[in-house]
Coordinates of C-alpha atoms and ligand atoms in Angstrom, one line a residue:
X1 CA 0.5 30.9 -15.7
X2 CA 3.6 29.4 -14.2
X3 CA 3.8 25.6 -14.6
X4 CA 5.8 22.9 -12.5
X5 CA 8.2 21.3 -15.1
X6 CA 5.9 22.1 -18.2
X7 CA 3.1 21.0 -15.8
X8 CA -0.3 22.4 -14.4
X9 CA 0.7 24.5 -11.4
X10 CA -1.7 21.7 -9.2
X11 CA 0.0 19.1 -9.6
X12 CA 2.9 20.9 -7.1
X13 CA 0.4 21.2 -4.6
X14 CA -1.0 17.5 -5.3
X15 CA 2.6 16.6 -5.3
X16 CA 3.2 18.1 -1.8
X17 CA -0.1 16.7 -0.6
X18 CA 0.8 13.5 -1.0
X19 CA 4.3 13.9 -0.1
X20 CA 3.7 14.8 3.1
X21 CA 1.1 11.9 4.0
X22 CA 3.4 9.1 2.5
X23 CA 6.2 10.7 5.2
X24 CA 3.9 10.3 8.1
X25 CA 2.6 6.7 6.6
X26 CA 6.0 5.0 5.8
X27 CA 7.6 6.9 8.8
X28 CA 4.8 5.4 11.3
X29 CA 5.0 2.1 9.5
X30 CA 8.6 2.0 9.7
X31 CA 8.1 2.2 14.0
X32 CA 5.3 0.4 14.2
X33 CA 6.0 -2.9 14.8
X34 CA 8.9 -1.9 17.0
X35 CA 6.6 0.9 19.1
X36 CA 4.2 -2.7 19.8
X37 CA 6.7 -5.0 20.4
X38 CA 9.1 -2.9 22.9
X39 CA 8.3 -3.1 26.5
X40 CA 6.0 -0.5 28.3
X41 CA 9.4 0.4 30.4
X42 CA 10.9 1.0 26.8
X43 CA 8.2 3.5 25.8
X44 CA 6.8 0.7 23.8
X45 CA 2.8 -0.7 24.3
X46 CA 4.3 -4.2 25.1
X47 CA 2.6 -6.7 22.5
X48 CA 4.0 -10.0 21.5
X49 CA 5.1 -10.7 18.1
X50 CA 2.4 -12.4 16.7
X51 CA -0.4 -9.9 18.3
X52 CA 1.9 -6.9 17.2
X53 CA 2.2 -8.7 13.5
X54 CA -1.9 -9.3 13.5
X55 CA -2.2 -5.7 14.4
X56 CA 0.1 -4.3 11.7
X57 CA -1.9 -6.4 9.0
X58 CA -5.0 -5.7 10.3
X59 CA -3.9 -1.9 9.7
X60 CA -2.6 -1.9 6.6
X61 CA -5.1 -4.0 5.2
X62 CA -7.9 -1.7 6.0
X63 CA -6.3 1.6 5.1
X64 CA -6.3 -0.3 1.4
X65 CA -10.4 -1.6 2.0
X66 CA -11.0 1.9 3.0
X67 CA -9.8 3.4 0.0
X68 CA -13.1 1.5 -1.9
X69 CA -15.5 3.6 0.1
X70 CA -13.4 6.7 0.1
X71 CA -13.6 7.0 -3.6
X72 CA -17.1 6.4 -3.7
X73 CA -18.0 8.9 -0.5
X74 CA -16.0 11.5 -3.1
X75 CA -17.6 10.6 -6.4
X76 CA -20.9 10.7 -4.8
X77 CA -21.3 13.3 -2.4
X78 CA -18.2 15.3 -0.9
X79 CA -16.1 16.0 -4.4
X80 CA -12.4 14.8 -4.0
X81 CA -11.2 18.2 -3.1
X82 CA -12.8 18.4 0.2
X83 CA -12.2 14.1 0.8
X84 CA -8.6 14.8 0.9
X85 CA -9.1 18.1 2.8
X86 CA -11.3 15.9 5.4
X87 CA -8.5 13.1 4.8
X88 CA -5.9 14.8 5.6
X89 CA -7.4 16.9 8.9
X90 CA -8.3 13.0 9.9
X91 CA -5.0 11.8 9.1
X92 CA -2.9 14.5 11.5
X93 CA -5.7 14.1 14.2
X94 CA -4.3 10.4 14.1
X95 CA -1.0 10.5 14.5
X96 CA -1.2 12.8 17.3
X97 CA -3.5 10.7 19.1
X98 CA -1.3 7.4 18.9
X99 CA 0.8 10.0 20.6
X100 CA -0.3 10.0 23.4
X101 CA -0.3 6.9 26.0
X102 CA -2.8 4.3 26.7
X103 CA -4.0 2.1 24.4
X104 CA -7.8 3.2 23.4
X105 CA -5.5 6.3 22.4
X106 CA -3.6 4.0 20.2
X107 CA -6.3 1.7 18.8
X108 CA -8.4 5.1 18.5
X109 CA -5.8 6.9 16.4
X110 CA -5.0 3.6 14.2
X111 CA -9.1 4.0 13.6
X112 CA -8.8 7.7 12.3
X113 CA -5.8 6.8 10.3
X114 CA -7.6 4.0 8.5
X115 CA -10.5 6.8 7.6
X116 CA -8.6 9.8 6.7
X117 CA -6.1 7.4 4.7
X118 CA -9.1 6.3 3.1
X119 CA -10.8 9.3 2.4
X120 CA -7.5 11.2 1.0
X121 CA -4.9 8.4 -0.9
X122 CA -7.8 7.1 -4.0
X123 CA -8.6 10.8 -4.0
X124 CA -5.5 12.6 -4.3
X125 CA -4.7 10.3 -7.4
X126 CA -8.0 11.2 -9.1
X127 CA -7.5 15.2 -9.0
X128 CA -4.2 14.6 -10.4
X129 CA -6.1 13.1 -13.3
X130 CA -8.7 15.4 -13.6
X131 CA -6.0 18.5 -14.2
X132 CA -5.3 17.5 -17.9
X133 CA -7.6 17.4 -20.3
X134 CA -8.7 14.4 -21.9
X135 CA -5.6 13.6 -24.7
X136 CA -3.1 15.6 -23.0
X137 CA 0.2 13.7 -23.8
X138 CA 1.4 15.0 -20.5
X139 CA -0.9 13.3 -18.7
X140 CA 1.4 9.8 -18.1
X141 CA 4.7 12.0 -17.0
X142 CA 2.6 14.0 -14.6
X143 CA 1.5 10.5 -12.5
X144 CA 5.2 9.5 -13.1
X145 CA 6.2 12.9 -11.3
X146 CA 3.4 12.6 -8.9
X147 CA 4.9 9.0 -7.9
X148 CA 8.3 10.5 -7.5
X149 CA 6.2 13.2 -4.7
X150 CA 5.2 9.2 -3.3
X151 CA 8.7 8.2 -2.8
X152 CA 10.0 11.3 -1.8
X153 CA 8.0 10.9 1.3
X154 CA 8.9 7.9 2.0
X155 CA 12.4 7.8 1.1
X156 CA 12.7 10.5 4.1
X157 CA 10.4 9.4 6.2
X158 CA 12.6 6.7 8.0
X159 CA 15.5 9.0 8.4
X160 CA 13.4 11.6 10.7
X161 CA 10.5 9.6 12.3
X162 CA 12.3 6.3 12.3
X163 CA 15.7 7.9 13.9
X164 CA 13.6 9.8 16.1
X165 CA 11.0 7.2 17.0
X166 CA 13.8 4.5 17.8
X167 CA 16.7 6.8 19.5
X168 CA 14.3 8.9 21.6
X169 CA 10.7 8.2 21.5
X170 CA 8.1 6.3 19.4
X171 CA 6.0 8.6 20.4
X172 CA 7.6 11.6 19.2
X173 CA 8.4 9.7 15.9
X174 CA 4.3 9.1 15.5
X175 CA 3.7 13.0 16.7
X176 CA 6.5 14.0 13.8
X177 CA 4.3 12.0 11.4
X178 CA 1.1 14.4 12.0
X179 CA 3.5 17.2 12.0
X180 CA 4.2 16.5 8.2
X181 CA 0.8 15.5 7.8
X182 CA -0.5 19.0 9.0
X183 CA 2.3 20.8 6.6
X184 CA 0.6 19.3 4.0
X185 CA -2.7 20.2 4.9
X186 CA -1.5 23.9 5.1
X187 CA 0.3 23.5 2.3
X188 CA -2.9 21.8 0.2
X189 CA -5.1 24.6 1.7
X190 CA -2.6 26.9 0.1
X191 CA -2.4 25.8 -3.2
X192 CA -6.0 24.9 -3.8
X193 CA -6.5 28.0 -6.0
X194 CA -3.7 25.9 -8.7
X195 CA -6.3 22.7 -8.9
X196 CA -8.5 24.6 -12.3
X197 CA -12.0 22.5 -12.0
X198 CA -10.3 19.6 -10.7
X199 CA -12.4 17.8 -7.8
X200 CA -15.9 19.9 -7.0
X201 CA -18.3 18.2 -5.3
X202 CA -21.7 16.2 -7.7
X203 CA -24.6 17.9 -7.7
X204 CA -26.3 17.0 -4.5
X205 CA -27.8 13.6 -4.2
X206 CA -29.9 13.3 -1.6
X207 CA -30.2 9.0 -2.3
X208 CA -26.0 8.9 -2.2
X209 CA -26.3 10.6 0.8
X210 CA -29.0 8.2 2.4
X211 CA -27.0 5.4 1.2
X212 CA -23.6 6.7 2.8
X213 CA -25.3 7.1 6.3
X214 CA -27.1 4.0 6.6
X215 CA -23.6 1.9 5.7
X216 CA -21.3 4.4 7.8
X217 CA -23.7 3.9 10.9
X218 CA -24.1 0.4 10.1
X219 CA -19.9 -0.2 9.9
X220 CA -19.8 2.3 13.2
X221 CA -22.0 0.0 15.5
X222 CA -20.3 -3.1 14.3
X223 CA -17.0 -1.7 15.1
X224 CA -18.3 -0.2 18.5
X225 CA -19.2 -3.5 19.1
X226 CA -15.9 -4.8 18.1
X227 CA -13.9 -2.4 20.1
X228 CA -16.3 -2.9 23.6
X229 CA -15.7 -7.1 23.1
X230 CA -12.1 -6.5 22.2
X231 CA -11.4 -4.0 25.5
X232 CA -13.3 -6.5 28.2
X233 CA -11.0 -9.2 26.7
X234 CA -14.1 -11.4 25.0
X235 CA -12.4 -11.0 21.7
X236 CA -8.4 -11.3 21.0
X237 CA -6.6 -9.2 18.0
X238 CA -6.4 -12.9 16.5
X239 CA -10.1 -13.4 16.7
X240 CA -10.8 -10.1 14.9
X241 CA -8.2 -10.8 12.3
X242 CA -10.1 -14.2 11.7
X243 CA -13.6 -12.9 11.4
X244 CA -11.9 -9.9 9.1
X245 CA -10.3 -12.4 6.6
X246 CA -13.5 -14.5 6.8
X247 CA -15.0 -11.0 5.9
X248 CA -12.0 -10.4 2.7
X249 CA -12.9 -14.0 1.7
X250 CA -16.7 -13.7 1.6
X251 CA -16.4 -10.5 -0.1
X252 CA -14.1 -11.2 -3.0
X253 CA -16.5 -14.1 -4.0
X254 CA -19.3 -12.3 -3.4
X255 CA -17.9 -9.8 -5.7
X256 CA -16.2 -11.6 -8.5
X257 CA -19.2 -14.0 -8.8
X258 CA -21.8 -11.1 -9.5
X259 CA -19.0 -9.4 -11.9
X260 CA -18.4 -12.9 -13.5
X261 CA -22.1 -13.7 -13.4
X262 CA -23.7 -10.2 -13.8
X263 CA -26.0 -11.6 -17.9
X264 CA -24.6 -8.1 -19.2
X265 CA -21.6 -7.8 -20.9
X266 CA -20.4 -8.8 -24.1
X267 CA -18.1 -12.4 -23.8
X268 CA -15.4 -10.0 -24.6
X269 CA -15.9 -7.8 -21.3
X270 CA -17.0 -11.3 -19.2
X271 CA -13.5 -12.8 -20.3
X272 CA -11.3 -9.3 -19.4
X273 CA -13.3 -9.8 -16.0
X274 CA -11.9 -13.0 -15.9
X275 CA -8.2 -12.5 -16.0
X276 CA -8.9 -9.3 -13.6
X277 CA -9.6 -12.3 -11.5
X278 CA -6.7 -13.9 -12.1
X279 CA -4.2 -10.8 -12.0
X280 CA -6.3 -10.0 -9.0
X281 CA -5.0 -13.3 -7.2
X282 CA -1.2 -13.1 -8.2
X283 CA -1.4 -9.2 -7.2
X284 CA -2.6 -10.6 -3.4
X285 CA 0.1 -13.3 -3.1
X286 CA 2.5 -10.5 -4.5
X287 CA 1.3 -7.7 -2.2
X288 CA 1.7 -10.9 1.0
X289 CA 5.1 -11.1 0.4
X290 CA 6.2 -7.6 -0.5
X291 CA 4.4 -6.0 2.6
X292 CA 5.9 -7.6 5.1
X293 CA 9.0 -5.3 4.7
X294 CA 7.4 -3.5 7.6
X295 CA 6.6 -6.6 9.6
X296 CA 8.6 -10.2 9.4
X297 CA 11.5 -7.9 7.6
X298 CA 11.6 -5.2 10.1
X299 CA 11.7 -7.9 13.0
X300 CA 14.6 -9.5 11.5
X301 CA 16.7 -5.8 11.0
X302 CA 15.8 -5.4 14.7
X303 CA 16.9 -9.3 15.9
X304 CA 19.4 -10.7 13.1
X305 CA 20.9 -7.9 11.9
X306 CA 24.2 -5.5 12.6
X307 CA 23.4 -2.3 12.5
X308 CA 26.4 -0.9 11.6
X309 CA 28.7 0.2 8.4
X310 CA 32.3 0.8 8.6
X311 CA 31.3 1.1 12.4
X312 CA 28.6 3.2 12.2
X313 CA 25.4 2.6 13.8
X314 CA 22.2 3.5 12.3
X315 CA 18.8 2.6 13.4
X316 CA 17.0 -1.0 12.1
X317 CA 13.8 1.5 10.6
X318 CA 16.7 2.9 8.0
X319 CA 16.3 -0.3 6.0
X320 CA 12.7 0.9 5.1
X321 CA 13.9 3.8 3.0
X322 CA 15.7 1.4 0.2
X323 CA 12.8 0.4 -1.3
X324 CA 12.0 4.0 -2.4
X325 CA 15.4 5.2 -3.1
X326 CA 15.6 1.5 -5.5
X327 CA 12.6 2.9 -6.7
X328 CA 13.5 6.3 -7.8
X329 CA 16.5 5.2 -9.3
X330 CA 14.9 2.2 -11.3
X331 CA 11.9 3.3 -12.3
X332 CA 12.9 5.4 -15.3
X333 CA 15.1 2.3 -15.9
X334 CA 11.9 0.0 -16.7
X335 CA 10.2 2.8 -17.9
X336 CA 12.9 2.8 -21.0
X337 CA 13.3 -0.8 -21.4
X338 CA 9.8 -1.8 -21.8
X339 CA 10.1 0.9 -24.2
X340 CA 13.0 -0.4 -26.1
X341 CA 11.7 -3.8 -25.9
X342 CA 9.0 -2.5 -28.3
X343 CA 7.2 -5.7 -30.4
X344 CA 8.8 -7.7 -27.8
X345 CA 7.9 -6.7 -24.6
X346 CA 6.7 -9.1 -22.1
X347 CA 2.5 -9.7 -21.6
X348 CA 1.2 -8.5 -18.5
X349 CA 0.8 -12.0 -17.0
X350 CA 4.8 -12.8 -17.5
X351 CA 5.8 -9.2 -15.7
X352 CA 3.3 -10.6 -12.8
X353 CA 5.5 -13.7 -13.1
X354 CA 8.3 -11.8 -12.8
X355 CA 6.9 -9.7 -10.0
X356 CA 6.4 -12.7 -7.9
X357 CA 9.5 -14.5 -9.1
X358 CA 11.5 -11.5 -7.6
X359 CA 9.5 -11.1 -4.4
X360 CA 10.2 -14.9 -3.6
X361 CA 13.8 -14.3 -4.6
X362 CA 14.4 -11.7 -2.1
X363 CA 13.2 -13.7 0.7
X364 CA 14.9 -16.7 -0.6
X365 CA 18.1 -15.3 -0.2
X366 CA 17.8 -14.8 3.0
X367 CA 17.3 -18.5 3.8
X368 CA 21.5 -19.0 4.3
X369 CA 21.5 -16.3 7.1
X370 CA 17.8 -16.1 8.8
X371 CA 18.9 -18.1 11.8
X372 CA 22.1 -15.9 12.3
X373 CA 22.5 -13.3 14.6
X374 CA 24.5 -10.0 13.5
X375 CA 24.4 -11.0 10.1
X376 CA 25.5 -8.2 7.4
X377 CA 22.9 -5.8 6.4
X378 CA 24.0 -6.4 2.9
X379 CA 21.4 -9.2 3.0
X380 CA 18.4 -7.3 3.9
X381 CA 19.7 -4.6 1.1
X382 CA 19.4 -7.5 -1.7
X383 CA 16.1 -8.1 -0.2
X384 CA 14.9 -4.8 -0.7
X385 CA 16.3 -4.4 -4.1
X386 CA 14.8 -7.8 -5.3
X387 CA 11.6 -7.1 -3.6
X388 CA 11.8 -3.4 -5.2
X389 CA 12.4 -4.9 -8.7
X390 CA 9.6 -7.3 -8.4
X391 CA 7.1 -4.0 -7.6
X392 CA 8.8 -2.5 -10.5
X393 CA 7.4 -5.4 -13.0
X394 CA 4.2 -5.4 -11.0
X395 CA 2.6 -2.7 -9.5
X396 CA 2.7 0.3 -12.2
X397 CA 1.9 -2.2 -14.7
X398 CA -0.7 -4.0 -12.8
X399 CA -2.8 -0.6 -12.3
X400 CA -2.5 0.3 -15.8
X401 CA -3.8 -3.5 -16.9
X402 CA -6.7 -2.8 -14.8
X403 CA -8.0 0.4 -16.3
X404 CA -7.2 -1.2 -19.7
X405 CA -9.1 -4.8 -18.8
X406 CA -12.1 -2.8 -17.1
X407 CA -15.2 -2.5 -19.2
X408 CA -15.4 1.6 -19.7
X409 CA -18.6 2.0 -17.3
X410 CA -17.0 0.1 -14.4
X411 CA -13.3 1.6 -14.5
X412 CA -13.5 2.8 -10.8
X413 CA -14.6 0.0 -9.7
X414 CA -12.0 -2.1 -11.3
X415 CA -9.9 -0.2 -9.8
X416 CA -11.6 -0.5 -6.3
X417 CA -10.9 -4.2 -7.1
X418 CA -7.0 -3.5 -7.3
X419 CA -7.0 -1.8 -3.9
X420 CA -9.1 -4.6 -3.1
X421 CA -6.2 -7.3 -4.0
X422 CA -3.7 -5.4 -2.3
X423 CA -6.1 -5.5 1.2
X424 CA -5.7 -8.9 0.7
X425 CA -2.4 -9.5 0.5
X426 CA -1.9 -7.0 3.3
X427 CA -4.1 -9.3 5.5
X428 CA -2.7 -12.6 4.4
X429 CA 1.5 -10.7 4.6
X430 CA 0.3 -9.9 9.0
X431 CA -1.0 -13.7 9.3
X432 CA 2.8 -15.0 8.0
X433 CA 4.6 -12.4 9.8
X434 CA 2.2 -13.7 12.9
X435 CA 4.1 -16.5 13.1
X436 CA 8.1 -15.0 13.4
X437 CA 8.3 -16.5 16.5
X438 CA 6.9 -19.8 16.0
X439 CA 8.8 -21.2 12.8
X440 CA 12.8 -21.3 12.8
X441 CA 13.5 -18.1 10.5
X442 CA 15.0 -20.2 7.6
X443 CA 12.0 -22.5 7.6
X444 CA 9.0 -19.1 7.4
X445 CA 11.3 -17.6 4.7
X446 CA 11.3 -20.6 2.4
X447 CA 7.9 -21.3 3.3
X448 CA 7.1 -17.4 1.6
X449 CA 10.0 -17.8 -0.9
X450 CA 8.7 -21.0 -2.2
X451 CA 5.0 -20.0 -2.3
X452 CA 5.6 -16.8 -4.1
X453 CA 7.9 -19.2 -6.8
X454 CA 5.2 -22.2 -7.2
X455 CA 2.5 -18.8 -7.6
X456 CA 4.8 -17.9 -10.5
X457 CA 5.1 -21.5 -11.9
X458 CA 1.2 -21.5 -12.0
X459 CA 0.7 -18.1 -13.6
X460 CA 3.7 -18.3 -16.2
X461 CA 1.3 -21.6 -17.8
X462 CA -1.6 -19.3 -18.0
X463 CA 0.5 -16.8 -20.3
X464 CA -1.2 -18.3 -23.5
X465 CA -4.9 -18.4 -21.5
X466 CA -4.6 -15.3 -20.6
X467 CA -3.8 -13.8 -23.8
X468 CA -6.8 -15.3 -24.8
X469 CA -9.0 -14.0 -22.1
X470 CA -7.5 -10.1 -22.3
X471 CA -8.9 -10.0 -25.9
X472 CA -5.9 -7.9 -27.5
X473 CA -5.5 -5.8 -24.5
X474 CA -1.5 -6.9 -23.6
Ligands
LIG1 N1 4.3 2.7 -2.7 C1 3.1 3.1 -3.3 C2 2.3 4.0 -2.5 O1 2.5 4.1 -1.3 C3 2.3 1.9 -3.7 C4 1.9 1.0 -2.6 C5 1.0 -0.1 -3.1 O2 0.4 0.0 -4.1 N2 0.9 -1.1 -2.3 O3 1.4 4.6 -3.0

């Protein structure tokens, strides 16, 4: 059987998959907040700043909720082999849509985007799993190569969609995005035959099923409801982003309080679920910061920043691809010095520290310049690379604290919980990027720079708690 660098022949396919969607995701982000913001004459959809800002958190914070129910809609009654087929299909059909003018086209395809996002990201990520056996020491490399297939597609992304998006059309930038997306379809269709027993539907469960039509009708009348007060003008974007974040905040409590609560684990398991909950906050207020490289970040490449090197212009969406190509290059980096570092490698709680240290950093060194115009784009590079660094100390090892924290029988739902945090954060990032237009620039960066610092003042003192509370688990 051929392999793909001593690996199953599936994970090329899975690799490609999710290639492909993270092109049309990071290009489409990278053009998003300047296809709402430009004027209708401009090809733009003519939003102001703080309703195109709402929108993009709103967005990105329910293609994160949406991966929760995705998993489960797979584990319980499609299989993840046809979720990220359905994904996928979903995905394209999106992209295309927002294609096209008008804006229940545009709010229409940001809907299917959320689903098929939903239905395919949590998904594709299991399979990968499910292709080695259980104690395969190749298992760890092949999510490592499968995150390289991540970055790939977005270290591209804002060279093709963004140039074409900004220089000709947004719209043809968006259309480019389902293009990729329907390669990848083809090309997952194609290589199905490579996934082994990877991903097959449960047996059929007719309860599941019950379950999964009551909540999806539920969620469709509600938003039905939603869109009708939202198009007769009853409703603004900021009135749905309240109710949603009074919905985020309602549900994390309701959720940590019956994990926290729940009489039956052991008081090792109920203090693990404790400093979930305290990872889970410092993920958020990480997440806040980091993801508004597509929002408060992009707006100041577009407003403050030359676009130029040694003369040449590029487009402002360019800056979006640094924080993958800083990825690729540093993550084998931290991959060898927490190995080198051995007996003394840092505790999960001080590489959150660092995580938010860095993220505050990279806005903070923006404070000098933010109310400049033309400034160098040197800046908004050290911003990226900061910011990239802090995901580096964060985000790989934040998912792999979770699935070693999570008592065995809830392990999918922990990590539900981690999507969950990032939601959050994604929310909370839109609010603060809401408000570029009403804070002088140096003022909202030191507001986020300092927050993110006095987060990591709070969490470095719980180093010693938490060590207590993970119960031997670093
Ligand atoms: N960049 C990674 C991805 O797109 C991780 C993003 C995240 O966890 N917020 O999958």
């Amino acid at each position: 059987m051929t392999t793909f660098f001593g690996h199953p022949r599936g994970l090329a396919t899975l690799f490609f998959t999710e290639m492909w969607e993270r092109f049309g995701f990071y290009g489409a982000r990278a053009i998003l907040i300047y296809f709402m913001t430009a004027r209708i004459a401009q090809g733009g959809l003519g939003f102001s700043t703080s309703q195109a800002a709402i929108i993009y958190g709103l967005y990105l914070s329910l293609v994160y909720l949406l991966s929760l129910p995705g998993g489960w809609v797979a584990d319980n009654i499609l299989g993840q082999r046809k979720a990220v087929l359905y994904g996928g299909i979903i995905i394209a059909a999106g992209y295309y849509l927002m294609a096209l003018p008008g804006l229940v086209a545009f709010y229409g395809a940001l809907t299917l985007v959320v689903l098929g996002t939903g239905l395919l990201k949590p998904n594709v990520s299991t399979i990968v799993g499910g292709l080695y056996a259980e104690g395969d020491p190749r298992r760890d490399a092949g999510f490592s190569i499968f995150y390289m297939g991540i970055n790939t597609g977005a270290l591209i992304a804002p060279f093709i969609i963004g140039t074409i998006g900004e220089k000709i059309n947004y719209r043809y930038g968006l259309a480019i995005a389902g293009l990729g997306m329907t390669f990848g379809v083809i090309q997952y269709l194609a290589g199905a035959k490579h996934l082994g027993d990877a991903g097959y539907p449960p047996a059929p469960n007719p309860i599941a099923r019950r379950r999964a039509l009551i909540a999806g009708g539920v969620i469709a009348v509600i938003a039905i409801v939603i869109a009708v007060l939202a198009s007769t003008g009853v409703i603004s974007a900021k009135g749905i982003s309240d109710g949603f974040g009074a919905f985020l905040t309602i549900l994390t409590v309701v959720v940590f309080s019956a994990l926290l609560l729940s009489p039956g684990w052991t008081p090792v398991e109920r203090k693990r679920l404790a400093a979930i909950f305290i990872l889970f906050l410092a993920s958020a207020m990480f997440w806040s910061a980091f993801e508004q490289a597509g929002s408060t970040l992009s707006l100041f490449a577009q407003r403050n920043t030359r676009l130029s090197v040694f003369g040449l212009g590029f487009p402002a969406s360019w800056f979006q691809t640094l924080n993958s190509i800083f990825l690729v290059i540093f993550a084998p980096v931290f991959a060898v010095i927490w190995v080198k570092m051995r007996n003394r490698e840092p505790s999960t709680t001080i590489k959150f520290t660092l995580g938010l240290v860095f993220v505050g950093l990279g806005f903070a060194v923006l404070i000098p310049v933010a109310n400049g115009t033309a400034v160098s784009p040197m800046w908004l590079v050290l911003t990226y690379f900061l910011h990239t660094i802090g995901e580096l100390c964060l985000s790989p090892v934040g998912l792999s604290a979770m699935t070693k924290l999570a008592p065995a029988r809830i392990a999918a739902m922990i990590m539900g919980i981690w999507f969950l945090s990032i939601s959050v954060g994604e929310f909370i990032g839109g609010r603060v990027a809401a408000l570029y237009e009403q804070f002088q620039l140096s003022t909202l960066f030191s507001i986020v720079a300092l927050f993110c610092i006095a987060c990591a003042a709070i969490l470095v003192c719980f180093n010693r708690p938490m060590k207590r509370l993970s119960g031997g688990v670093n």
